[in-house]
Amino acid sequence: MTSASAVEPLAYDVVVIGAGPVGENVADRARAAGLSTAVVESELVGGECSYWACMPSKALLRPVVARADARRVPGLAEAVRGPLDTEAVLAHRDAYASHWKDDGQVAWLEGIGAVVHRGHGRLTGPRAVTVTAPDGTEHPLTARHAVALCTGSRAVVPGLPGIDTVRPWTSREATSAKAVPDRLVVVGGGVVGVEMATVWGALGSQVTLLVRGRGLLPRMEPFAGELVAEALREAGADLRTGVSATSVRRAAPDGPVVVTLDDGETVEADEILFATGRAPRTDDLGLETIGLEPGSWLTVDDSCRVEGTPWLYAVGDVNHRALLTHQGKYQARIAGAAIAAGARREGAGPDASPWGPHTATADHAAVPQVVFTDPEAASVGLTLAEAERAGHRVRAVDYDLADVAGAGLYADGYRGRARMVVDLDREILRGVTFVGPGIGELLHSATVAVAGEVPIDRLWHAVPAYPTISEIWLRLLETYRDS
């Protein structure tokens, strides 16, 4: 192994550790500002989203949801009564995961002028990074202006007795599995848990969903979890709330998993998925060399700069502001602009940035999220309970989506619900939640209303087309006016 101190460091304006969507966007903005940029990646360029999260999970879910929608349309329902073509669904997933090859993403980064370094990157001091390549050699890098940590998060598996013997699934195994297990236990009722229960149940698994709390999707309005739970049960899932796994074991290396619950019962399955939270991938980044705690979430300001460290940025999941790919990419655009502005103050780069203000404000009050189950659940901003805890004087305005003409045309027997949380003092929206088939595409209109703090009296003049599901906006406004 070559000593890092014996090799002249390669110098760049910006060094990005982590080449997922967040790191790619930081690199893109830095390069657009004329800054030389190195990107360090220890796995696949494109990161978690491209290969084990957003893309493969939504590729798996799309056929499931499309079939469910078709089964609710007269004249089409009988034609789609049969099972899904599992082989075709998995092949579709494989294509969207690029068959777990990153040639295209590497070519894109190199095409914008970034330099890709394969290997594990660690800080070794201020503005200093050492890359340990796959062959064990070490390559020191220095950053003239900034280092951006974009290493994301990892799935947390609880330390239950027997966990080391059962080869548990995390989100990675759940989105990349090559075969459908006959029986699947899913532990956790958040987004990953309900989406993967939806997928594998539709592909033929007998799903048992174990939830420690009282319901699903605890970070959304309660009715969102209730409607998704109702649909999962109707699809054949065994949903148990208020229970916890206390131990797991496999009777034989290739035998079933036996899960013991805190109520004394046991559940048997072929595979077990733990969807029980995320932890930052910061445990081996050399944070201790600059006075930070390894394995910790990194606290940042609204430009994503790490507090007390003017040259260090933590962007995406590692800062724990909003663990969503689109929010991480949003932060990356902000951080890239902030880095470019800082470089200009230091005498490098062009005189102007095309990327706008250098503060990430949407992470506080206007975070959108879609859960791609059947029905879909989508929300932006604060729930009623969150708004009340924040001290706002608010009112929840609810409407049954089944009573909107466009919803009835979309599907026979349409079931759904909408809520907007109105700030009564400012007459703006603090949050919006939709649950129902086909509502994911409604969410951006709500995001614009919440992020833009559009006054209620102006929303009356944003006229929804008839007959579409978006007419829910008119119905919500009417309900607010009349209540």
Coordinates of C-alpha atoms in Angstrom, one line a residue:
M1 CA 0.0 0.0 0.0
T2 CA 1.3 3.5 -0.9
S3 CA 1.5 6.0 1.9
A4 CA -0.7 9.0 1.3
S5 CA 2.0 11.3 2.7
A6 CA 4.4 10.0 0.0
V7 CA 2.1 11.0 -2.9
E8 CA 1.5 14.6 -4.0
P9 CA -2.2 15.3 -3.4
L10 CA -4.3 16.1 -6.4
A11 CA -5.9 19.5 -6.0
Y12 CA -9.5 20.4 -7.0
D13 CA -11.7 23.3 -6.2
V14 CA -14.4 21.0 -4.9
V15 CA -14.3 17.4 -3.7
V16 CA -17.6 15.5 -3.4
I17 CA -17.8 12.3 -1.4
G18 CA -20.7 10.2 -2.6
A19 CA -22.0 10.0 -6.2
G20 CA -25.7 9.4 -5.7
P21 CA -28.2 11.9 -7.1
V22 CA -27.2 14.4 -4.4
G23 CA -23.5 14.2 -5.1
E24 CA -24.0 14.3 -8.8
N25 CA -26.1 17.5 -8.5
V26 CA -23.5 19.2 -6.3
A27 CA -20.8 18.3 -8.9
D28 CA -23.0 19.6 -11.7
R29 CA -23.6 23.0 -10.1
A30 CA -19.9 23.3 -9.1
R31 CA -18.8 22.5 -12.7
A32 CA -21.4 24.9 -14.1
A33 CA -19.8 27.6 -12.0
G34 CA -16.4 26.7 -13.6
L35 CA -15.0 24.9 -10.5
S36 CA -12.8 21.8 -10.9
T37 CA -14.5 19.0 -9.2
A38 CA -13.7 15.5 -8.1
V39 CA -16.3 12.9 -7.1
V40 CA -15.5 9.9 -4.9
E41 CA -17.7 6.8 -4.9
S42 CA -17.2 3.5 -3.1
E43 CA -20.1 1.7 -4.8
L44 CA -22.1 2.4 -7.9
V45 CA -22.2 5.9 -9.4
G46 CA -25.9 6.9 -9.1
G47 CA -26.2 5.8 -5.5
E48 CA -29.0 4.2 -3.5
C49 CA -31.9 5.9 -5.5
S50 CA -30.8 4.5 -8.8
Y51 CA -30.1 0.9 -7.8
W52 CA -31.9 0.0 -4.5
A53 CA -34.5 2.6 -3.8
C54 CA -36.5 5.1 -5.9
M55 CA -36.0 3.7 -9.4
P56 CA -36.3 -0.1 -8.8
S57 CA -39.1 0.3 -6.2
K58 CA -41.2 2.4 -8.4
A59 CA -40.5 0.2 -11.4
L60 CA -41.9 -2.7 -9.3
L61 CA -44.9 -0.7 -8.0
R62 CA -46.0 0.7 -11.4
P63 CA -47.4 -2.6 -12.8
V64 CA -49.1 -3.3 -9.5
V65 CA -50.8 0.0 -9.3
A66 CA -51.7 0.1 -13.1
R67 CA -53.4 -3.3 -12.7
A68 CA -55.3 -2.2 -9.7
D69 CA -56.5 0.9 -11.5
A70 CA -57.5 -1.1 -14.6
R71 CA -59.6 -3.4 -12.4
R72 CA -61.7 -0.5 -11.4
V73 CA -62.5 0.6 -14.9
P74 CA -65.7 -0.8 -16.6
G75 CA -65.0 -2.6 -19.8
L76 CA -61.4 -3.3 -18.8
A77 CA -61.7 -5.0 -15.4
E78 CA -62.4 -8.5 -16.8
A79 CA -59.3 -8.3 -19.0
V80 CA -56.9 -7.9 -16.1
R81 CA -58.2 -10.4 -13.6
G82 CA -55.2 -12.7 -14.0
P83 CA -51.9 -12.6 -12.1
L84 CA -49.1 -10.2 -13.0
D85 CA -46.3 -11.6 -15.2
T86 CA -43.6 -11.8 -12.5
E87 CA -40.8 -12.4 -14.9
A88 CA -41.7 -9.3 -16.9
V89 CA -42.2 -7.2 -13.8
L90 CA -38.7 -8.1 -12.5
A91 CA -37.2 -7.6 -15.9
H92 CA -38.8 -4.1 -16.0
R93 CA -37.2 -3.4 -12.5
D94 CA -33.8 -4.7 -13.7
A95 CA -33.9 -2.3 -16.7
Y96 CA -34.7 0.7 -14.5
A97 CA -31.9 -0.3 -12.2
S98 CA -29.6 -0.4 -15.2
H99 CA -28.9 -4.0 -14.4
W100 CA -26.8 -2.6 -11.5
K101 CA -24.2 -1.2 -13.8
D102 CA -23.2 2.4 -13.7
D103 CA -21.5 3.0 -17.0
G104 CA -24.1 5.6 -18.1
Q105 CA -23.9 7.6 -14.9
V106 CA -20.1 7.6 -15.0
A107 CA -20.2 8.9 -18.5
W108 CA -22.6 11.6 -17.5
L109 CA -20.3 12.8 -14.7
E110 CA -17.3 12.7 -16.9
G111 CA -19.3 14.5 -19.6
I112 CA -19.8 17.6 -17.4
G113 CA -16.1 17.6 -16.6
A114 CA -16.0 16.0 -13.2
V115 CA -13.2 13.6 -12.3
V116 CA -14.5 10.3 -10.8
H117 CA -12.4 8.5 -8.2
R118 CA -13.4 5.0 -7.4
G119 CA -12.8 4.0 -3.8
H120 CA -13.6 4.9 -0.2
G121 CA -13.1 8.5 0.7
R122 CA -12.2 9.7 4.2
L123 CA -11.4 13.1 5.5
T124 CA -7.8 13.4 6.8
G125 CA -8.0 17.0 8.0
P126 CA -9.4 20.4 6.8
R127 CA -10.0 20.3 3.0
A128 CA -8.1 17.0 2.8
V129 CA -9.5 13.7 1.6
T130 CA -7.8 10.3 1.1
V131 CA -9.3 7.8 -1.4
T132 CA -8.6 4.1 -0.7
A133 CA -9.0 2.5 -4.1
P134 CA -10.3 -1.1 -4.6
D135 CA -6.8 -2.3 -5.0
G136 CA -5.8 -0.9 -1.6
T137 CA -3.7 2.0 -2.9
E138 CA -4.3 5.4 -1.3
H139 CA -4.8 8.7 -3.3
P140 CA -4.7 12.0 -1.4
L141 CA -6.9 14.9 -2.7
T142 CA -7.2 18.4 -1.5
A143 CA -10.1 20.9 -2.0
R144 CA -9.3 24.6 -2.5
H145 CA -12.8 25.7 -1.6
A146 CA -15.1 23.0 -0.3
V147 CA -15.7 19.3 0.5
A148 CA -19.2 18.1 0.2
L149 CA -20.3 15.0 2.1
C150 CA -23.1 13.3 0.1
T151 CA -22.9 9.7 1.4
G152 CA -26.6 9.3 2.2
S153 CA -28.0 6.8 4.8
R154 CA -28.3 3.1 5.3
A155 CA -31.0 0.8 6.5
V156 CA -31.1 0.1 10.3
V157 CA -31.5 -3.5 11.3
P158 CA -32.4 -4.0 15.0
G159 CA -30.1 -6.1 17.1
L160 CA -32.6 -8.8 17.9
P161 CA -31.5 -12.2 19.2
G162 CA -30.8 -14.4 16.2
I163 CA -30.6 -11.6 13.7
D164 CA -27.2 -12.7 12.5
T165 CA -28.5 -16.1 11.5
V166 CA -31.5 -15.2 9.4
R167 CA -30.0 -13.1 6.5
P168 CA -32.6 -10.4 6.9
W169 CA -33.8 -8.2 4.0
T170 CA -33.4 -4.5 4.1
S171 CA -34.7 -2.1 1.5
R172 CA -31.8 -3.2 -0.8
E173 CA -32.7 -6.8 -0.9
A174 CA -36.4 -6.0 -1.1
T175 CA -36.0 -4.0 -4.3
S176 CA -33.4 -6.2 -5.9
A177 CA -34.7 -9.8 -5.1
K178 CA -34.7 -12.2 -8.0
A179 CA -37.6 -14.4 -6.9
V180 CA -40.9 -14.0 -5.1
P181 CA -40.9 -15.5 -1.6
D182 CA -44.0 -17.5 -0.8
R183 CA -44.2 -15.8 2.6
L184 CA -42.8 -12.5 3.6
V185 CA -42.8 -10.8 7.0
V186 CA -42.4 -7.0 6.9
V187 CA -41.4 -5.3 10.1
G188 CA -42.2 -1.6 10.0
G189 CA -45.2 0.5 8.9
G190 CA -43.4 3.4 7.2
V191 CA -43.0 4.2 3.5
V192 CA -40.6 1.3 2.7
G193 CA -42.7 -1.2 4.7
V194 CA -46.0 -0.4 3.0
E195 CA -44.6 -0.1 -0.5
M196 CA -42.8 -3.4 -0.3
A197 CA -45.8 -5.1 1.3
T198 CA -47.8 -3.8 -1.7
V199 CA -45.3 -5.1 -4.3
W200 CA -44.6 -8.5 -3.0
G201 CA -48.2 -9.2 -2.0
A202 CA -49.3 -8.4 -5.6
L203 CA -46.6 -10.7 -6.9
G204 CA -47.8 -13.6 -4.9
S205 CA -46.3 -13.5 -1.4
Q206 CA -48.4 -14.0 1.6
V207 CA -47.4 -10.8 3.5
T208 CA -47.5 -10.4 7.3
L209 CA -46.9 -6.7 8.3
L210 CA -45.8 -6.1 11.9
V211 CA -46.1 -2.6 13.2
R212 CA -45.0 -1.5 16.6
G213 CA -47.3 1.6 16.6
R214 CA -51.0 2.0 16.3
G215 CA -51.1 2.5 12.5
L216 CA -49.2 2.9 9.2
L217 CA -47.5 6.0 7.8
P218 CA -47.1 7.7 11.2
R219 CA -45.7 10.9 9.7
M220 CA -48.8 11.6 7.6
E221 CA -52.3 12.5 8.6
P222 CA -53.9 9.5 10.4
F223 CA -56.4 8.8 7.7
A224 CA -53.6 8.2 5.2
G225 CA -52.4 5.2 7.1
E226 CA -55.9 4.0 7.7
L227 CA -56.9 3.9 4.0
V228 CA -53.6 2.2 3.1
A229 CA -54.1 -0.4 5.8
E230 CA -57.6 -1.1 4.7
A231 CA -56.4 -1.7 1.1
L232 CA -53.5 -3.9 2.2
R233 CA -55.9 -6.1 4.3
E234 CA -58.3 -6.3 1.3
A235 CA -55.4 -7.5 -0.8
G236 CA -54.7 -10.3 1.6
A237 CA -52.0 -9.0 3.9
D238 CA -52.0 -9.9 7.6
L239 CA -51.6 -6.6 9.3
R240 CA -50.8 -6.6 13.0
T241 CA -50.4 -3.3 14.9
G242 CA -49.1 -2.7 18.4
V243 CA -46.7 -5.7 18.2
S244 CA -42.9 -6.0 18.2
A245 CA -40.5 -8.8 17.2
T246 CA -38.4 -9.9 20.1
S247 CA -36.3 -12.6 18.4
V248 CA -35.8 -14.3 15.0
R249 CA -34.2 -17.6 14.0
R250 CA -33.9 -20.0 11.1
A251 CA -34.5 -23.6 12.0
A252 CA -32.0 -24.6 9.2
P253 CA -29.7 -22.5 6.9
D254 CA -32.3 -22.7 4.1
G255 CA -35.3 -23.1 6.3
P256 CA -38.0 -20.6 7.2
V257 CA -37.6 -17.6 9.4
V258 CA -39.5 -17.9 12.8
V259 CA -40.3 -14.5 14.4
T260 CA -41.3 -14.4 18.0
L261 CA -43.5 -11.5 19.0
D262 CA -43.8 -9.7 22.3
D263 CA -47.3 -11.1 22.7
G264 CA -45.9 -14.6 22.7
E265 CA -47.1 -15.6 19.3
T266 CA -44.8 -16.7 16.4
V267 CA -44.9 -16.0 12.7
E268 CA -43.1 -18.1 10.1
A269 CA -42.0 -16.9 6.7
D270 CA -39.5 -17.5 4.0
E271 CA -37.9 -14.0 4.2
I272 CA -38.1 -11.1 6.6
L273 CA -37.8 -7.5 5.7
F274 CA -36.8 -4.9 8.3
A275 CA -38.0 -1.4 7.3
T276 CA -37.2 0.1 10.7
G277 CA -35.4 3.4 9.9
R278 CA -32.3 4.8 8.5
A279 CA -28.9 5.8 9.9
P280 CA -26.3 8.2 8.4
R281 CA -23.4 6.8 6.4
T282 CA -20.9 8.9 8.3
D283 CA -19.2 6.3 10.6
D284 CA -16.1 5.9 8.4
L285 CA -15.6 9.4 6.9
G286 CA -12.8 10.6 9.1
L287 CA -15.0 13.1 10.9
E288 CA -12.9 12.7 14.0
T289 CA -10.0 14.4 12.2
I290 CA -11.9 17.6 12.1
G291 CA -13.6 17.4 15.5
L292 CA -16.9 15.9 14.5
E293 CA -18.5 12.7 15.8
P294 CA -18.3 9.6 13.5
G295 CA -21.6 8.0 12.8
S296 CA -23.6 11.2 13.6
W297 CA -26.1 13.2 11.6
L298 CA -24.4 16.4 10.6
T299 CA -26.0 19.7 11.5
V300 CA -26.0 22.3 8.8
D301 CA -27.3 25.8 8.1
D302 CA -29.7 26.6 5.2
S303 CA -26.9 26.5 2.7
C304 CA -26.0 23.0 3.9
R305 CA -22.7 24.1 5.3
V306 CA -21.7 22.2 8.5
E307 CA -21.9 24.4 11.5
G308 CA -18.5 25.7 12.6
T309 CA -16.8 24.4 9.5
P310 CA -16.9 27.0 6.6
W311 CA -15.4 24.7 4.0
L312 CA -17.5 21.5 4.7
Y313 CA -21.0 20.8 3.3
A314 CA -23.3 17.9 4.2
V315 CA -26.0 17.5 1.6
G316 CA -28.9 15.0 1.5
D317 CA -29.7 12.4 4.0
V318 CA -26.6 12.9 6.1
N319 CA -28.0 16.2 7.4
H320 CA -31.3 14.6 8.5
R321 CA -33.4 17.5 7.2
A322 CA -35.5 15.5 4.8
L323 CA -34.6 11.9 3.8
L324 CA -36.0 12.1 0.3
T325 CA -34.1 12.0 -3.0
H326 CA -35.9 15.1 -4.4
Q327 CA -35.2 17.1 -1.3
G328 CA -31.5 16.0 -1.4
K329 CA -31.3 17.1 -5.0
Y330 CA -32.9 20.4 -4.1
Q331 CA -30.3 20.9 -1.3
A332 CA -27.6 20.0 -3.8
R333 CA -28.6 22.8 -6.1
I334 CA -28.5 25.2 -3.1
A335 CA -25.2 23.9 -1.8
G336 CA -23.6 24.0 -5.3
A337 CA -24.7 27.7 -5.7
A338 CA -23.4 28.5 -2.2
I339 CA -20.0 26.8 -2.9
A340 CA -19.7 28.8 -6.2
A341 CA -20.6 32.0 -4.4
G342 CA -17.9 31.3 -1.8
A343 CA -15.4 30.5 -4.5
R344 CA -16.2 33.9 -6.2
R345 CA -15.5 35.7 -2.9
E346 CA -12.2 33.9 -2.8
G347 CA -11.4 35.0 -6.4
A348 CA -12.3 31.9 -8.5
G349 CA -15.2 31.1 -10.8
P350 CA -17.5 33.4 -12.8
D351 CA -19.0 36.6 -11.5
A352 CA -22.6 35.4 -11.3
S353 CA -24.5 32.2 -10.4
P354 CA -27.5 31.1 -12.4
W355 CA -29.0 29.1 -9.6
G356 CA -30.7 31.6 -7.4
P357 CA -30.7 32.2 -3.7
H358 CA -28.3 30.1 -1.7
T359 CA -30.7 28.9 1.1
A360 CA -32.7 25.7 1.4
T361 CA -36.0 26.8 2.8
A362 CA -38.4 24.1 1.6
D363 CA -36.9 21.6 4.0
H364 CA -38.7 23.4 6.8
A365 CA -42.3 23.8 5.7
A366 CA -42.9 22.4 2.2
V367 CA -41.5 18.9 1.9
P368 CA -43.5 16.8 -0.6
Q369 CA -43.8 13.1 -0.5
V370 CA -45.7 10.4 -2.4
V371 CA -46.2 6.9 -1.1
F372 CA -46.8 4.7 -4.2
T373 CA -49.2 2.2 -2.7
D374 CA -52.7 1.4 -3.8
P375 CA -54.2 3.8 -2.9
E376 CA -51.4 6.4 -3.2
A377 CA -50.8 8.7 -0.3
A378 CA -49.3 12.2 -0.9
S379 CA -48.6 15.1 1.4
V380 CA -46.7 18.4 1.6
G381 CA -46.1 20.7 4.5
L382 CA -47.4 20.2 8.0
T383 CA -50.1 17.8 9.3
L384 CA -52.8 19.3 11.5
A385 CA -51.1 18.0 14.6
E386 CA -47.7 19.4 13.5
A387 CA -49.2 22.8 12.8
E388 CA -50.9 22.9 16.2
R389 CA -47.6 21.9 17.9
A390 CA -45.8 24.7 16.1
G391 CA -48.3 27.2 17.6
H392 CA -50.3 28.0 14.5
R393 CA -54.0 28.7 14.7
V394 CA -55.3 26.3 12.1
R395 CA -58.3 24.5 10.8
A396 CA -58.4 21.1 9.0
V397 CA -60.7 21.1 5.9
D398 CA -61.6 17.6 4.7
Y399 CA -63.4 16.3 1.7
D400 CA -64.3 12.9 0.4
L401 CA -62.5 12.4 -3.0
A402 CA -65.2 10.0 -4.0
D403 CA -67.6 13.0 -4.3
V404 CA -65.4 14.6 -7.0
A405 CA -66.7 14.0 -10.5
G406 CA -63.3 13.3 -11.9
A407 CA -62.6 10.6 -9.3
G408 CA -65.7 8.7 -10.2
L409 CA -64.7 8.7 -13.8
Y410 CA -61.2 7.6 -12.9
A411 CA -62.4 4.5 -11.2
D412 CA -65.6 2.8 -10.1
G413 CA -65.9 2.6 -6.3
Y414 CA -63.2 5.3 -5.9
R415 CA -62.1 5.7 -2.3
G416 CA -60.0 8.6 -1.1
R417 CA -59.8 11.7 1.1
A418 CA -58.2 15.1 1.0
R419 CA -57.3 17.6 3.7
M420 CA -55.9 21.1 3.7
V421 CA -54.6 22.7 6.9
V422 CA -55.5 26.4 6.8
D423 CA -53.6 29.0 8.8
L424 CA -56.5 31.1 10.1
D425 CA -54.4 34.2 10.9
R426 CA -52.6 34.4 7.5
E427 CA -55.2 32.7 5.3
I428 CA -52.6 30.4 3.7
L429 CA -52.1 26.7 3.6
R430 CA -49.8 25.0 6.1
G431 CA -50.2 21.5 4.6
V432 CA -52.1 19.4 2.2
T433 CA -52.7 15.6 2.2
F434 CA -54.3 13.5 -0.6
V435 CA -55.1 9.7 -0.4
G436 CA -56.6 7.8 -3.3
P437 CA -55.8 6.3 -6.7
G438 CA -54.0 8.6 -9.1
I439 CA -53.4 11.4 -6.7
G440 CA -49.6 11.5 -6.8
E441 CA -49.6 13.9 -9.8
L442 CA -51.9 16.3 -7.8
L443 CA -49.2 16.9 -5.2
H444 CA -47.1 19.5 -7.1
S445 CA -50.1 21.9 -7.2
A446 CA -50.3 21.6 -3.4
T447 CA -46.5 22.1 -3.1
V448 CA -46.7 25.3 -5.1
A449 CA -49.6 26.5 -2.9
V450 CA -47.8 25.7 0.4
A451 CA -44.2 26.8 -0.7
G452 CA -45.6 29.9 -2.3
E453 CA -47.8 30.8 0.6
V454 CA -50.6 31.5 -1.9
P455 CA -53.4 33.3 -0.2
I456 CA -56.8 31.5 0.0
D457 CA -58.5 34.4 -1.9
R458 CA -56.0 33.9 -4.8
L459 CA -56.5 30.1 -4.9
W460 CA -60.1 30.7 -5.9
H461 CA -58.8 32.0 -9.2
A462 CA -56.7 28.9 -9.9
V463 CA -59.6 27.1 -11.7
P464 CA -59.4 23.3 -11.9
A465 CA -60.4 21.6 -15.2
Y466 CA -63.6 19.7 -15.2
P467 CA -64.0 16.7 -14.9
T468 CA -60.6 15.9 -13.3
I469 CA -59.6 14.8 -9.8
S470 CA -58.0 18.2 -9.4
E471 CA -61.5 19.7 -8.9
I472 CA -60.8 18.6 -5.3
W473 CA -59.2 22.1 -4.9
L474 CA -62.6 23.8 -5.6
R475 CA -64.4 21.4 -3.2
L476 CA -61.9 22.1 -0.4
L477 CA -62.2 25.8 -0.9
E478 CA -66.0 25.7 -0.9
T479 CA -65.9 23.6 2.3
Y480 CA -63.6 26.1 4.0
R481 CA -65.8 29.0 2.9
D482 CA -69.0 27.3 4.1
S483 CA -67.7 26.0 7.5

